[in-house]
Short mmCIF file of C-alpha atoms in Angstrom, two decimals:
data_model
loop_
_atom_site.label_atom_id
_atom_site.label_comp_id
_atom_site.label_asym_id
_atom_site.label_seq_id
_atom_site.Cartn_x
_atom_site.Cartn_y
_atom_site.Cartn_z
CA UNK A 23 -6.03 60.34 -45.02
CA UNK A 24 -7.33 62.92 -42.73
CA UNK A 25 -4.93 64.95 -41.19
CA UNK A 26 -5.94 66.53 -37.46
CA UNK A 27 -4.30 69.63 -35.77
CA UNK A 28 -5.04 71.86 -33.40
CA UNK A 29 -7.20 75.10 -34.14
CA UNK A 30 -4.20 77.33 -33.72
CA UNK A 31 -2.13 75.38 -35.73
CA UNK A 32 -2.10 77.46 -38.94
CA UNK A 33 -1.25 80.76 -37.00
CA UNK A 34 2.29 78.87 -35.64
CA UNK A 35 5.34 81.08 -37.00
CA UNK A 36 8.68 79.97 -35.77
CA UNK A 37 10.41 82.97 -33.89
CA UNK A 38 13.80 82.08 -35.45
CA UNK A 39 16.58 84.21 -34.62
CA UNK A 40 14.15 86.09 -31.97
CA UNK A 41 13.23 83.13 -29.89
CA UNK A 42 14.41 83.42 -26.33
CA UNK A 43 14.73 79.27 -26.10
CA UNK A 44 16.17 78.23 -29.46
CA UNK A 45 15.74 74.49 -30.37
CA UNK A 46 19.19 74.53 -31.75
CA UNK A 47 20.66 74.62 -27.99
CA UNK A 48 20.58 71.76 -25.55
CA UNK A 49 19.39 68.80 -27.54
CA UNK A 50 21.76 66.88 -29.88
CA UNK A 51 20.80 67.21 -33.40
CA UNK A 52 19.98 64.02 -34.91
CA UNK A 53 20.52 63.72 -38.75
CA UNK A 54 18.54 61.35 -40.98
CA UNK A 55 20.47 59.33 -43.24
CA UNK A 56 19.32 60.78 -46.66
CA UNK A 57 20.40 64.30 -45.49
CA UNK A 58 23.69 62.82 -44.09
CA UNK A 59 24.55 61.65 -47.34
CA UNK A 60 23.67 65.20 -48.98
CA UNK A 61 26.28 66.51 -46.51
CA UNK A 62 28.77 64.33 -47.65
CA UNK A 63 28.44 65.86 -51.29
CA UNK A 64 28.14 69.44 -50.32
CA UNK A 65 31.46 71.29 -51.71
CA UNK A 66 33.40 74.11 -50.27
CA UNK A 67 34.23 75.36 -46.89
CA UNK A 68 30.44 74.46 -45.56
CA UNK A 69 30.79 70.91 -47.05
CA UNK A 70 34.10 70.60 -45.08
CA UNK A 71 32.75 71.53 -41.60
CA UNK A 72 29.48 69.59 -42.12
CA UNK A 73 31.44 66.35 -42.77
CA UNK A 74 33.91 67.42 -39.85
CA UNK A 75 30.72 67.75 -37.82
CA UNK A 76 28.90 64.63 -38.36
CA UNK A 77 29.22 61.57 -35.57
CA UNK A 78 27.10 58.83 -34.87
CA UNK A 79 25.65 58.29 -31.56
CA UNK A 80 25.14 55.35 -29.19
CA UNK A 81 21.94 54.17 -31.39
CA UNK A 82 24.12 54.48 -34.45
CA UNK A 83 22.36 57.75 -36.00
CA UNK A 84 24.17 59.98 -37.64
CA UNK A 85 24.26 63.62 -35.12
CA UNK A 86 25.68 66.90 -34.72
CA UNK A 87 27.02 66.87 -31.14
CA UNK A 88 26.61 70.14 -29.31
CA UNK A 89 29.45 72.59 -29.16
CA UNK A 90 29.17 74.40 -25.79
CA UNK A 91 25.67 73.40 -25.77
CA UNK A 92 24.83 75.00 -29.24
CA UNK A 93 24.37 73.15 -32.68
CA UNK A 94 27.89 73.79 -34.25
CA UNK A 95 25.69 75.51 -37.16
CA UNK A 96 23.81 77.80 -35.02
CA UNK A 97 25.35 81.21 -35.79
CA UNK A 98 26.04 84.22 -33.57
CA UNK A 99 22.24 85.56 -34.62
CA UNK A 100 20.82 82.11 -33.70
CA UNK A 101 20.02 81.20 -37.19
CA UNK A 102 20.93 78.02 -39.10
CA UNK A 103 23.94 78.37 -41.03
CA UNK A 104 22.61 75.43 -43.36
CA UNK A 105 19.50 76.90 -43.82
CA UNK A 106 21.12 80.15 -44.68
CA UNK A 107 23.01 78.76 -47.12
CA UNK A 108 21.37 75.75 -48.70
CA UNK A 109 17.79 76.25 -47.87
CA UNK A 110 15.24 74.68 -45.48
CA UNK A 111 15.25 71.30 -47.51
CA UNK A 112 18.77 70.83 -46.50
CA UNK A 113 18.28 70.71 -43.03
CA UNK A 114 17.51 67.24 -41.25
CA UNK A 115 13.98 65.95 -40.80
CA UNK A 116 14.10 66.50 -37.20
CA UNK A 117 14.89 70.50 -37.92
CA UNK A 118 12.29 70.56 -40.46
CA UNK A 119 9.38 68.95 -38.30
CA UNK A 120 10.28 70.35 -34.93
CA UNK A 121 8.09 71.46 -32.83
CA UNK A 122 5.66 69.03 -34.43
CA UNK A 123 4.92 65.81 -33.18
CA UNK A 124 3.42 63.87 -35.86
CA UNK A 125 1.61 60.44 -34.79
CA UNK A 126 0.49 58.20 -37.92
CA UNK A 127 -2.66 55.91 -37.05
CA UNK A 128 -3.06 54.50 -40.44
CA UNK A 129 -6.31 56.22 -41.78
CA UNK A 130 -5.45 59.63 -40.11
CA UNK A 131 -2.34 61.50 -38.76
CA UNK A 132 -2.49 63.93 -35.97
CA UNK A 133 0.07 66.57 -35.69
CA UNK A 134 0.47 68.77 -32.67
CA UNK A 135 2.76 71.49 -31.82
CA UNK A 136 5.27 71.01 -28.77
CA UNK A 137 4.54 73.42 -25.47
CA UNK A 138 8.35 73.61 -25.41
CA UNK A 139 8.37 76.02 -27.90
CA UNK A 140 7.75 79.50 -26.97
CA UNK A 141 5.79 80.34 -29.82
CA UNK A 142 3.36 77.10 -29.84
CA UNK A 143 3.41 77.69 -26.28
CA UNK A 144 1.91 81.15 -26.54
CA UNK A 145 -0.34 80.14 -29.07
CA UNK A 146 -1.64 77.28 -26.89
CA UNK A 147 -2.07 79.70 -23.56
CA UNK A 148 -2.89 82.87 -25.76
CA UNK A 149 -6.76 81.93 -25.56
CA UNK A 150 -9.36 80.78 -22.81
CA UNK A 151 -11.80 79.37 -25.37
CA UNK A 152 -11.99 75.81 -25.62
CA UNK A 153 -9.47 73.85 -27.54
CA UNK A 154 -10.55 72.49 -30.96
CA UNK A 155 -9.25 70.66 -33.52
CA UNK A 156 -9.19 70.84 -37.21
CA UNK A 157 -9.49 68.32 -39.95
CA UNK A 158 -8.33 68.27 -43.68
CA UNK A 159 -8.05 65.85 -46.24
CA UNK A 160 -4.39 64.86 -47.64
CA UNK A 161 -3.36 63.16 -50.82
CA UNK A 162 -1.74 60.14 -49.16
CA UNK A 163 -4.27 57.41 -49.12
CA UNK A 164 -3.12 55.92 -45.62
CA UNK A 165 -3.49 52.47 -44.42
CA UNK A 166 -5.65 50.02 -42.46
CA UNK A 167 -5.62 51.26 -38.72
CA UNK A 168 -5.33 49.15 -35.67
CA UNK A 169 -8.50 47.37 -34.81
CA UNK A 170 -8.65 49.27 -31.16
CA UNK A 171 -8.95 52.63 -32.83
CA UNK A 172 -12.84 51.76 -33.22
CA UNK A 173 -12.98 51.73 -29.61
CA UNK A 174 -10.56 54.11 -28.35
CA UNK A 175 -11.92 57.15 -30.80
CA UNK A 176 -15.25 57.55 -29.11
CA UNK A 177 -13.42 57.01 -25.74
CA UNK A 178 -11.24 59.99 -26.53
CA UNK A 179 -14.13 62.28 -27.72
CA UNK A 180 -16.11 61.55 -24.58
CA UNK A 181 -13.07 62.26 -22.46
CA UNK A 182 -12.35 65.44 -24.29
CA UNK A 183 -15.81 66.37 -23.71
CA UNK A 184 -15.38 65.75 -20.02
CA UNK A 185 -12.48 67.97 -19.96
CA UNK A 186 -14.24 71.00 -21.78
CA UNK A 187 -17.53 70.79 -19.84
CA UNK A 188 -17.05 74.17 -17.92
CA UNK A 189 -20.52 73.48 -15.88
CA UNK A 190 -18.15 71.70 -13.41
CA UNK A 191 -15.13 72.91 -11.64
CA UNK A 192 -11.88 71.59 -13.53
CA UNK A 193 -10.76 69.41 -10.43
CA UNK A 194 -14.12 67.66 -11.00
CA UNK A 195 -13.60 67.22 -14.44
CA UNK A 196 -10.27 65.75 -14.15
CA UNK A 197 -11.68 63.41 -11.30
CA UNK A 198 -14.28 62.18 -13.73
CA UNK A 199 -11.76 62.08 -16.61
CA UNK A 200 -9.56 59.66 -14.46
CA UNK A 201 -12.39 57.63 -13.36
CA UNK A 202 -14.08 57.05 -16.95
CA UNK A 203 -10.45 56.01 -18.32
CA UNK A 204 -10.07 53.49 -15.37
CA UNK A 205 -13.47 51.56 -16.19
CA UNK A 206 -12.31 51.99 -20.13
CA UNK A 207 -8.91 50.26 -18.88
CA UNK A 208 -10.82 47.53 -17.11
CA UNK A 209 -12.79 46.65 -20.32
CA UNK A 210 -9.27 46.56 -21.99
CA UNK A 211 -7.69 44.32 -19.60
CA UNK A 212 -10.62 42.12 -19.62
CA UNK A 213 -10.43 41.85 -23.70
CA UNK A 214 -13.71 43.10 -23.66
CA UNK A 215 -12.72 46.42 -25.60
CA UNK A 216 -15.82 46.08 -28.03
CA UNK A 217 -17.83 47.49 -24.91
CA UNK A 218 -16.07 50.81 -24.83
CA UNK A 219 -17.92 52.75 -27.20
CA UNK A 220 -21.34 51.84 -25.07
CA UNK A 221 -19.35 53.13 -21.97
CA UNK A 222 -18.34 55.98 -23.70
CA UNK A 223 -21.86 57.15 -24.32
CA UNK A 224 -23.41 56.22 -21.34
CA UNK A 225 -20.96 56.93 -18.71
CA UNK A 226 -22.10 59.12 -15.97
CA UNK A 227 -20.41 60.09 -12.49
CA UNK A 228 -21.85 58.14 -9.80
CA UNK A 229 -22.90 61.66 -8.11
CA UNK A 230 -22.00 60.36 -4.81
CA UNK A 231 -18.72 61.28 -2.80
CA UNK A 232 -16.02 59.14 -1.58
CA UNK A 233 -13.31 59.56 1.30
CA UNK A 234 -10.51 61.27 -0.15
CA UNK A 235 -7.95 59.41 1.76
CA UNK A 236 -4.41 60.62 2.29
CA UNK A 237 -2.94 62.94 -0.28
CA UNK A 238 0.47 61.74 -1.35
CA UNK A 239 1.18 63.11 -4.62
CA UNK A 240 2.75 66.04 -3.37
CA UNK A 241 6.03 66.58 -2.98
CA UNK A 242 6.30 62.89 -4.19
CA UNK A 243 5.75 64.12 -7.51
CA UNK A 244 8.22 66.89 -7.95
CA UNK A 245 10.90 64.80 -6.24
CA UNK A 246 10.20 62.04 -8.68
CA UNK A 247 10.69 64.29 -11.43
CA UNK A 248 14.10 65.28 -10.07
CA UNK A 249 15.34 61.90 -10.10
CA UNK A 250 14.85 61.84 -14.16
CA UNK A 251 17.36 62.58 -16.63
CA UNK A 252 17.53 66.42 -16.82
CA UNK A 253 17.94 68.56 -19.95
CA UNK A 254 18.36 72.11 -17.82
CA UNK A 255 20.76 71.82 -15.16
CA UNK A 256 18.45 74.08 -12.97
CA UNK A 257 15.65 71.77 -13.55
CA UNK A 258 16.10 70.13 -9.93
CA UNK A 259 16.33 73.16 -8.25
CA UNK A 260 13.06 74.53 -9.73
CA UNK A 261 11.31 71.58 -8.66
CA UNK A 262 12.76 71.71 -4.95
CA UNK A 263 11.67 75.36 -4.84
CA UNK A 264 8.24 74.49 -6.12
CA UNK A 265 8.07 71.89 -2.86
CA UNK A 266 8.34 75.21 -0.86
CA UNK A 267 6.15 77.84 -2.14
CA UNK A 268 2.23 77.90 -1.65
CA UNK A 269 0.30 76.84 -4.98
CA UNK A 270 -0.94 79.89 -6.86
CA UNK A 271 -4.40 79.68 -8.48
CA UNK A 272 -4.20 79.26 -12.24
CA UNK A 273 -6.87 80.20 -14.62
CA UNK A 274 -8.85 77.29 -15.18
CA UNK A 275 -9.60 77.68 -18.83
CA UNK A 276 -5.95 77.51 -19.26
CA UNK A 277 -5.35 74.47 -17.12
CA UNK A 278 -8.10 72.94 -19.18
CA UNK A 279 -6.34 73.86 -22.35
CA UNK A 280 -3.35 72.18 -21.06
CA UNK A 281 -5.24 69.04 -19.94
CA UNK A 282 -6.93 68.78 -23.61
CA UNK A 283 -3.24 69.36 -25.36
CA UNK A 284 -2.00 66.34 -23.41
CA UNK A 285 -4.97 64.19 -23.97
CA UNK A 286 -5.38 64.63 -27.62
CA UNK A 287 -1.45 63.74 -27.78
CA UNK A 288 -1.38 60.73 -25.88
CA UNK A 289 -4.60 58.91 -25.39
CA UNK A 290 -4.51 57.04 -28.46
CA UNK A 291 -1.14 55.98 -28.13
CA UNK A 292 -2.71 52.88 -26.23
CA UNK A 293 -3.19 51.49 -29.60
CA UNK A 294 0.28 50.37 -29.12
CA UNK A 295 0.11 48.64 -25.91
CA UNK A 296 -3.20 49.04 -24.16
CA UNK A 297 -2.09 51.22 -21.42
CA UNK A 298 -4.56 54.05 -21.48
CA UNK A 299 -4.98 54.68 -17.82
CA UNK A 300 -1.32 55.67 -17.59
CA UNK A 301 -1.66 57.91 -20.43
CA UNK A 302 -4.58 59.52 -18.65
CA UNK A 303 -3.00 60.19 -15.40
CA UNK A 304 -0.44 61.47 -17.49
CA UNK A 305 -2.66 64.27 -18.55
CA UNK A 306 -3.96 65.02 -15.17
CA UNK A 307 -0.24 64.74 -13.65
CA UNK A 308 1.01 67.35 -16.19
CA UNK A 309 -1.79 69.81 -15.05
CA UNK A 310 -1.21 69.41 -11.51
CA UNK A 311 2.41 69.41 -11.70
CA UNK A 312 2.51 72.56 -14.05
CA UNK A 313 -0.10 74.35 -11.80
CA UNK A 314 2.54 74.01 -8.78
CA UNK A 315 5.62 74.77 -10.87
CA UNK A 316 3.97 78.19 -11.96
CA UNK A 317 4.08 79.29 -8.59
CA UNK A 318 7.68 79.52 -8.89
CA UNK A 319 7.91 80.66 -12.68
CA UNK A 320 4.48 81.23 -14.11
CA UNK A 321 2.26 79.25 -16.00
CA UNK A 322 3.87 79.76 -19.76
CA UNK A 323 7.27 78.84 -18.33
CA UNK A 324 5.92 76.01 -15.96
CA UNK A 325 4.41 74.18 -19.30
CA UNK A 326 7.47 74.83 -21.26
CA UNK A 327 9.81 73.34 -18.85
CA UNK A 328 7.67 70.46 -18.08
CA UNK A 329 7.11 69.78 -22.07
CA UNK A 330 11.06 70.06 -22.12
CA UNK A 331 11.97 67.64 -19.85
CA UNK A 332 9.09 64.88 -20.27
CA UNK A 333 7.90 65.12 -23.96
CA UNK A 334 11.14 65.28 -25.36
CA UNK A 335 12.87 62.22 -23.23
CA UNK A 336 11.25 59.24 -24.47
CA UNK A 337 13.42 57.63 -21.30
CA UNK A 338 11.94 60.29 -18.99
CA UNK A 339 8.19 59.47 -20.33
CA UNK A 340 8.51 55.98 -20.01
CA UNK A 341 9.83 56.13 -16.35
CA UNK A 342 7.13 58.38 -15.64
CA UNK A 343 4.20 55.80 -17.28
CA UNK A 344 5.71 53.14 -15.26
CA UNK A 345 5.98 55.15 -11.97
CA UNK A 346 1.91 55.77 -12.31
CA UNK A 347 1.58 51.86 -11.93
CA UNK A 348 4.61 51.21 -9.54
CA UNK A 349 4.19 54.09 -6.94
CA UNK A 350 1.19 54.37 -4.71
CA UNK A 351 2.19 58.20 -4.52
CA UNK A 352 1.70 58.49 -8.13
CA UNK A 353 -1.10 55.92 -8.38
CA UNK A 354 -4.53 57.10 -10.01
CA UNK A 355 -6.07 56.86 -6.46
CA UNK A 356 -3.60 59.12 -5.58
CA UNK A 357 -4.60 61.74 -8.17
CA UNK A 358 -8.11 61.31 -7.19
CA UNK A 359 -7.64 62.24 -3.58
CA UNK A 360 -5.56 65.38 -4.58
CA UNK A 361 -8.15 66.42 -6.70
CA UNK A 362 -10.67 65.88 -3.85
CA UNK A 363 -12.50 69.00 -3.10
CA UNK A 364 -12.18 71.07 0.46
CA UNK A 365 -14.88 68.66 2.19
CA UNK A 366 -12.60 65.70 1.06
CA UNK A 367 -15.12 64.21 -1.19
CA UNK A 368 -15.30 63.82 -4.98
CA UNK A 369 -17.64 62.73 -7.59
CA UNK A 370 -16.39 59.29 -9.25
CA UNK A 371 -17.31 55.84 -10.28
CA UNK A 372 -16.16 52.85 -8.35
CA UNK A 373 -12.84 51.49 -8.83
CA UNK A 374 -13.51 48.35 -6.46
CA UNK A 375 -14.38 45.84 -8.86
CA UNK A 376 -11.32 45.83 -11.08
CA UNK A 377 -8.23 44.38 -8.89
CA UNK A 378 -5.88 45.68 -11.40
CA UNK A 379 -6.64 49.11 -10.59
CA UNK A 380 -6.68 48.51 -6.81
CA UNK A 381 -3.46 46.65 -6.36
CA UNK A 382 -0.91 48.34 -4.21
#
């Protein structure tokens, strides 16, 4: 099995007690069954405390409910009492893996570091070089992958290449990224997925401009985010503030790295349901929303907050993906209008032949 990671993965170090936004706050700590069974057999005062803290949540999973917004085992130095007393191996799978997002695709595994983690965030935004990915072999033989991987892997490679082609302005690249994803979605919808590799190789922007249309994305996007379940109580206030301030230009290389981070993590998930375009929209949406929020709190904090609220809530992520299809203001056409240049034109391929992409 191959394992793919971002090029800064090996430099990651948990900040532990020095972390300004510890992962042991705000999120309920889910405990896997094997770890919970171990806790039932721990002796002494710590064992008593572990068993007293264990609960089951609405899904029937073991968990440690938060105490005053903190894990009950987070001590006064912002360190884990369980880790200190019993070692890292005694913590739950959730705690050992965070801030890693791990996706198994059969013959390979991809691991990213959540941008909600301050240390991972600093690594992602700590360079203006194109973000690349490293591969290494693992002892695990892996399994057969979904048949769609054969088609989606070359497509993702081309989409990543479009994002990192610095001969064009970033907004042009994002528009091209969306346009190619839309054409590939049409092939998936028409059960012609075998044509995706050829499309990936031959696709070129049309080079012609099209009317940008009315810009609907903002402030609708920020208001929609405010309707979702929130992790931090001040998230809606931050979104409202972002509506009222003028956007501040952010470094294109860093916005590009954010786009690539999301594209690497999400595009291949289309093997599960065939919904490639919504995930491409997520990548563009993340860049544009973070760019707006950065005018209020700075780029790194804007990315951290967006990742916390969206990437760590399956309900919020699902609602956002559904909104891309259901709301015209969040549609891919609305995003293309937002990406249009100052002349009201953008370079893209046509969408008119696909009724699904053009539906209201």
